[in-house]
């Protein structure tokens, strides 16, 4: 089992510390041998983690900064809300981060959900059914823009006269789809995802076995090998509060075919960089023995 570091908390305080702490967190993750460094794509801090008014950095700008601070670690979004950016602009933005990182970008996408930030910033939040359609069209547009095809795209929600994207990514960035909706999310994951992520908990790793089975059935319907889709799990709790219990949850997930666990410093941690170093020193070697 590999370690992924998910960075979610930009603590109130001196704004001058935001850059050094973020760079320190990413380099600590790289030094720890983490297989992925991810950030969430929001404009307000999620209220499950803090206050909407807490400091929060725009994801793609921050990842470009992280790319300049690191050398090898893959960088990803966990995940982009499809409502936030027009898909042509999103594909171009993602391609830019991929180019600046030397081909290390992982493109995570979901339907979006945070109503307060949509209302607050005047970003439309269409009905969920429309957002699923928008998400599929966005994935199609990204695929086209990241290929040699720079012709038009015509869909139900989006029309692009030209899909020029130069420089194109050196390879199609891996697509990560997050979530567990059985009728739509997992169907899209079966068709488009290189990576599927499902968040669980330490004490109850959710109905992961059922979700794996549903994903497999969707793959069977389109003739895709489900083994082509990497499976990652978010276990967002302090592993050191109950390390044995945490590792039992990881073992359960590994038995289902998950091979990477996302975790990281929780909001309010006074030393997020030190916490990531501790994850590398104490948790990563234990994870490596699992699976």
Short mmCIF file of C-alpha atoms in Angstrom, two decimals:
data_model
loop_
_atom_site.label_atom_id
_atom_site.label_comp_id
_atom_site.label_asym_id
_atom_site.label_seq_id
_atom_site.Cartn_x
_atom_site.Cartn_y
_atom_site.Cartn_z
CA UNK A 1 0.00 0.00 0.00
CA UNK A 2 1.34 3.41 -0.97
CA UNK A 3 0.98 6.72 0.84
CA UNK A 4 -0.72 9.76 -0.68
CA UNK A 5 -0.58 13.14 1.04
CA UNK A 6 -3.72 15.28 0.81
CA UNK A 7 -3.21 18.89 1.91
CA UNK A 8 -6.41 20.66 2.97
CA UNK A 9 -5.66 23.28 5.62
CA UNK A 10 -4.25 26.79 5.15
CA UNK A 11 -4.17 27.99 8.70
CA UNK A 12 -5.16 31.47 9.79
CA UNK A 13 -2.18 33.62 10.62
CA UNK A 14 0.58 35.37 8.71
CA UNK A 15 -0.19 35.22 4.94
CA UNK A 16 3.56 35.28 4.32
CA UNK A 17 3.74 31.74 5.72
CA UNK A 18 1.33 30.25 3.19
CA UNK A 19 3.94 29.74 0.48
CA UNK A 20 6.70 28.33 2.69
CA UNK A 21 4.33 25.96 4.51
CA UNK A 22 2.81 24.65 1.26
CA UNK A 23 6.24 24.18 -0.32
CA UNK A 24 7.48 22.52 2.86
CA UNK A 25 4.50 20.16 2.92
CA UNK A 26 5.03 19.10 -0.69
CA UNK A 27 8.77 18.58 -0.34
CA UNK A 28 8.22 16.65 2.89
CA UNK A 29 5.76 14.41 1.03
CA UNK A 30 8.29 13.88 -1.74
CA UNK A 31 11.08 13.14 0.74
CA UNK A 32 8.77 10.67 2.50
CA UNK A 33 8.38 8.71 -0.72
CA UNK A 34 4.68 9.53 -1.05
CA UNK A 35 3.20 8.41 -4.34
CA UNK A 36 0.92 11.43 -4.74
CA UNK A 37 0.45 14.97 -3.40
CA UNK A 38 -3.09 16.24 -3.81
CA UNK A 39 -5.11 19.32 -2.97
CA UNK A 40 -8.85 19.97 -2.95
CA UNK A 41 -10.38 22.36 -5.46
CA UNK A 42 -12.55 24.83 -3.61
CA UNK A 43 -12.70 28.60 -3.27
CA UNK A 44 -13.98 28.59 0.33
CA UNK A 45 -12.71 26.23 2.99
CA UNK A 46 -15.16 23.37 3.45
CA UNK A 47 -17.31 23.86 6.52
CA UNK A 48 -16.66 20.23 7.55
CA UNK A 49 -13.03 21.26 8.09
CA UNK A 50 -13.21 24.84 9.27
CA UNK A 51 -14.82 28.18 8.49
CA UNK A 52 -15.61 29.33 4.98
CA UNK A 53 -13.65 32.48 5.89
CA UNK A 54 -10.45 30.55 6.67
CA UNK A 55 -7.53 31.06 4.27
CA UNK A 56 -7.80 28.91 1.17
CA UNK A 57 -5.68 28.87 -1.98
CA UNK A 58 -6.93 28.34 -5.52
CA UNK A 59 -5.94 24.80 -6.43
CA UNK A 60 -4.33 25.04 -9.88
CA UNK A 61 -2.29 28.14 -9.04
CA UNK A 62 -1.12 26.41 -5.87
CA UNK A 63 -0.21 23.19 -7.69
CA UNK A 64 1.85 25.16 -10.21
CA UNK A 65 3.71 26.64 -7.24
CA UNK A 66 4.16 23.15 -5.79
CA UNK A 67 5.50 21.92 -9.14
CA UNK A 68 8.32 24.44 -8.88
CA UNK A 69 9.10 23.28 -5.33
CA UNK A 70 9.29 19.55 -6.12
CA UNK A 71 10.96 17.31 -8.67
CA UNK A 72 9.34 13.89 -8.92
CA UNK A 73 6.15 13.50 -6.89
CA UNK A 74 2.89 13.24 -8.92
CA UNK A 75 0.56 16.18 -8.26
CA UNK A 76 -3.20 15.93 -8.35
CA UNK A 77 -6.58 17.48 -7.67
CA UNK A 78 -8.93 15.61 -5.32
CA UNK A 79 -11.19 16.76 -6.99
CA UNK A 80 -12.19 19.60 -9.35
CA UNK A 81 -15.84 20.57 -9.40
CA UNK A 82 -17.02 20.57 -13.00
CA UNK A 83 -19.02 23.75 -12.36
CA UNK A 84 -16.04 25.94 -11.50
CA UNK A 85 -14.47 26.50 -14.93
CA UNK A 86 -15.57 26.24 -18.53
CA UNK A 87 -14.19 22.90 -19.78
CA UNK A 88 -12.02 24.45 -22.47
CA UNK A 89 -10.40 26.73 -19.89
CA UNK A 90 -10.11 23.83 -17.44
CA UNK A 91 -8.38 21.61 -20.01
CA UNK A 92 -5.94 24.42 -20.82
CA UNK A 93 -5.26 25.12 -17.13
CA UNK A 94 -4.63 21.44 -16.40
CA UNK A 95 -2.34 21.14 -19.42
CA UNK A 96 -0.34 24.12 -18.16
CA UNK A 97 0.21 22.53 -14.73
CA UNK A 98 1.17 19.28 -16.46
CA UNK A 99 3.72 21.08 -18.66
CA UNK A 100 5.24 23.03 -15.77
CA UNK A 101 5.49 19.91 -13.62
CA UNK A 102 7.17 17.84 -16.31
CA UNK A 103 4.19 15.54 -16.86
CA UNK A 104 3.33 14.88 -13.21
CA UNK A 105 -0.28 16.09 -13.17
CA UNK A 106 -3.26 13.88 -12.18
CA UNK A 107 -6.63 15.29 -13.25
CA UNK A 108 -9.30 14.68 -10.61
CA UNK A 109 -12.89 15.64 -11.39
CA UNK A 110 -16.34 15.42 -9.82
CA UNK A 111 -19.74 17.04 -10.14
CA UNK A 112 -19.26 19.77 -7.50
CA UNK A 113 -21.50 20.20 -4.49
CA UNK A 114 -20.52 23.11 -2.20
CA UNK A 115 -23.57 25.33 -2.50
CA UNK A 116 -22.27 28.15 -0.29
CA UNK A 117 -19.24 28.91 -2.44
CA UNK A 118 -21.31 28.71 -5.62
CA UNK A 119 -23.84 31.19 -4.26
CA UNK A 120 -21.17 33.33 -2.66
CA UNK A 121 -19.15 33.78 -5.84
CA UNK A 122 -22.06 33.74 -8.27
CA UNK A 123 -21.10 30.42 -9.86
CA UNK A 124 -24.15 28.56 -11.24
CA UNK A 125 -24.90 25.20 -9.61
CA UNK A 126 -27.19 23.34 -12.02
CA UNK A 127 -29.24 20.32 -10.92
CA UNK A 128 -27.20 17.20 -10.21
CA UNK A 129 -28.41 15.37 -13.30
CA UNK A 130 -27.16 18.23 -15.50
CA UNK A 131 -23.83 18.26 -13.66
CA UNK A 132 -23.26 14.60 -14.46
CA UNK A 133 -23.89 15.35 -18.14
CA UNK A 134 -21.54 18.34 -17.92
CA UNK A 135 -18.90 16.16 -16.27
CA UNK A 136 -19.01 13.59 -19.07
CA UNK A 137 -18.81 16.28 -21.74
CA UNK A 138 -15.91 17.91 -19.88
CA UNK A 139 -14.04 14.60 -19.86
CA UNK A 140 -14.62 14.25 -23.60
CA UNK A 141 -13.45 17.82 -24.22
CA UNK A 142 -10.30 17.29 -22.15
CA UNK A 143 -9.48 14.11 -24.03
CA UNK A 144 -9.89 15.94 -27.33
CA UNK A 145 -7.93 19.01 -26.30
CA UNK A 146 -5.08 16.85 -25.00
CA UNK A 147 -4.90 15.01 -28.32
CA UNK A 148 -3.90 16.00 -31.84
CA UNK A 149 -7.57 16.71 -32.68
CA UNK A 150 -8.08 20.48 -32.50
CA UNK A 151 -11.42 20.48 -34.31
CA UNK A 152 -14.81 21.47 -32.93
CA UNK A 153 -16.72 19.83 -30.12
CA UNK A 154 -20.50 19.89 -30.01
CA UNK A 155 -22.36 18.58 -26.98
CA UNK A 156 -25.59 19.23 -25.14
CA UNK A 157 -24.05 21.69 -22.67
CA UNK A 158 -20.88 22.87 -24.42
CA UNK A 159 -19.91 23.93 -27.94
CA UNK A 160 -16.27 24.65 -28.80
CA UNK A 161 -15.38 25.90 -32.29
CA UNK A 162 -11.72 24.88 -31.88
CA UNK A 163 -10.04 22.70 -29.27
CA UNK A 164 -6.51 24.04 -29.63
CA UNK A 165 -4.32 23.36 -26.59
CA UNK A 166 -0.63 24.10 -27.01
CA UNK A 167 1.48 22.86 -25.47
CA UNK A 168 -0.42 19.63 -25.15
CA UNK A 169 0.43 17.37 -22.21
CA UNK A 170 3.31 15.02 -22.86
CA UNK A 171 0.80 12.21 -22.24
CA UNK A 172 -2.90 12.19 -21.41
CA UNK A 173 -2.93 13.13 -17.70
CA UNK A 174 -4.43 10.29 -15.66
CA UNK A 175 -8.09 10.95 -14.92
CA UNK A 176 -9.15 10.46 -11.31
CA UNK A 177 -12.87 10.23 -10.58
CA UNK A 178 -13.95 10.40 -6.97
CA UNK A 179 -17.17 9.25 -5.35
CA UNK A 180 -19.38 6.23 -4.90
CA UNK A 181 -22.67 6.94 -6.68
CA UNK A 182 -23.59 3.61 -8.19
CA UNK A 183 -25.73 4.66 -11.15
CA UNK A 184 -23.72 7.56 -12.54
CA UNK A 185 -20.37 8.19 -10.80
CA UNK A 186 -19.18 4.62 -11.04
CA UNK A 187 -20.46 4.33 -14.60
CA UNK A 188 -18.35 7.35 -15.55
CA UNK A 189 -15.39 5.89 -13.65
CA UNK A 190 -15.71 2.64 -15.61
CA UNK A 191 -15.67 4.51 -18.89
CA UNK A 192 -13.19 7.32 -18.27
CA UNK A 193 -11.14 6.86 -15.09
CA UNK A 194 -7.53 5.80 -14.79
CA UNK A 195 -7.89 6.18 -11.02
CA UNK A 196 -10.99 5.85 -8.85
CA UNK A 197 -11.00 7.24 -5.32
CA UNK A 198 -13.48 6.50 -2.57
CA UNK A 199 -13.32 8.16 0.81
CA UNK A 200 -13.89 5.96 3.84
CA UNK A 201 -13.36 6.19 7.58
CA UNK A 202 -10.99 4.43 9.90
CA UNK A 203 -13.61 2.79 12.08
CA UNK A 204 -16.01 1.96 9.27
CA UNK A 205 -14.42 1.77 5.84
CA UNK A 206 -17.86 2.20 4.28
CA UNK A 207 -19.46 -0.22 1.86
CA UNK A 208 -16.28 -0.41 -0.20
CA UNK A 209 -16.79 -4.04 -1.24
CA UNK A 210 -20.17 -3.17 -2.75
CA UNK A 211 -18.75 -0.18 -4.61
CA UNK A 212 -15.95 -2.32 -6.05
CA UNK A 213 -18.53 -4.85 -7.24
CA UNK A 214 -20.66 -2.14 -8.87
CA UNK A 215 -17.60 -0.65 -10.60
CA UNK A 216 -16.71 -4.12 -11.90
CA UNK A 217 -20.22 -4.58 -13.31
CA UNK A 218 -20.08 -1.22 -15.11
CA UNK A 219 -16.72 -2.23 -16.59
CA UNK A 220 -18.17 -5.54 -17.75
CA UNK A 221 -20.99 -3.72 -19.54
CA UNK A 222 -18.53 -1.83 -21.75
CA UNK A 223 -15.93 -4.59 -22.06
CA UNK A 224 -13.28 -2.89 -19.94
CA UNK A 225 -10.90 -4.69 -17.62
CA UNK A 226 -11.57 -3.24 -14.12
CA UNK A 227 -7.93 -3.95 -13.29
CA UNK A 228 -7.02 -1.05 -15.56
CA UNK A 229 -8.46 1.36 -13.00
CA UNK A 230 -6.25 2.13 -10.03
CA UNK A 231 -8.17 2.24 -6.77
CA UNK A 232 -7.27 4.69 -4.00
CA UNK A 233 -8.98 5.37 -0.70
CA UNK A 234 -9.13 8.42 1.54
CA UNK A 235 -8.81 7.60 5.23
CA UNK A 236 -8.75 11.10 6.66
CA UNK A 237 -8.06 10.72 10.36
CA UNK A 238 -4.96 10.99 12.52
CA UNK A 239 -3.33 7.56 12.06
CA UNK A 240 -1.34 7.97 15.26
CA UNK A 241 -4.46 8.29 17.43
CA UNK A 242 -4.98 4.54 16.92
CA UNK A 243 -2.27 3.22 14.63
CA UNK A 244 -3.26 -0.44 14.92
CA UNK A 245 -6.89 0.37 14.12
CA UNK A 246 -5.85 2.54 11.20
CA UNK A 247 -3.66 -0.22 9.78
CA UNK A 248 -6.49 -2.74 10.12
CA UNK A 249 -8.66 -0.43 8.00
CA UNK A 250 -5.86 -0.16 5.45
CA UNK A 251 -5.50 -3.95 5.36
CA UNK A 252 -9.22 -4.27 4.71
CA UNK A 253 -8.98 -1.81 1.82
CA UNK A 254 -5.90 -3.55 0.41
CA UNK A 255 -7.83 -6.82 0.39
CA UNK A 256 -10.39 -5.19 -1.89
CA UNK A 257 -7.74 -4.04 -4.35
CA UNK A 258 -6.95 -0.51 -3.16
CA UNK A 259 -3.25 0.26 -3.40
CA UNK A 260 -2.92 3.86 -2.10
CA UNK A 261 -4.31 5.57 0.99
CA UNK A 262 -4.74 9.34 1.09
CA UNK A 263 -4.18 11.06 4.41
CA UNK A 264 -2.48 14.17 5.72
CA UNK A 265 -2.45 16.84 8.42
CA UNK A 266 -5.91 17.68 9.69
CA UNK A 267 -7.10 21.27 10.17
CA UNK A 268 -5.62 22.88 13.25
CA UNK A 269 -2.42 20.86 13.22
CA UNK A 270 0.21 23.37 14.42
CA UNK A 271 3.01 21.70 12.43
CA UNK A 272 1.65 20.24 9.18
CA UNK A 273 5.11 19.82 7.66
CA UNK A 274 6.37 17.96 10.72
CA UNK A 275 3.26 15.78 10.66
CA UNK A 276 3.93 14.79 7.03
CA UNK A 277 7.52 13.93 7.94
CA UNK A 278 6.19 11.73 10.74
CA UNK A 279 3.87 10.01 8.28
CA UNK A 280 6.90 9.25 6.15
CA UNK A 281 8.97 8.00 9.06
CA UNK A 282 6.36 5.98 10.95
CA UNK A 283 3.36 5.23 8.72
CA UNK A 284 4.81 4.75 5.24
CA UNK A 285 7.04 1.77 6.23
CA UNK A 286 4.02 0.04 7.82
CA UNK A 287 1.91 0.72 4.72
CA UNK A 288 4.60 -0.77 2.50
CA UNK A 289 4.19 -4.08 4.28
CA UNK A 290 0.47 -4.27 3.39
CA UNK A 291 -0.94 -5.63 0.16
#
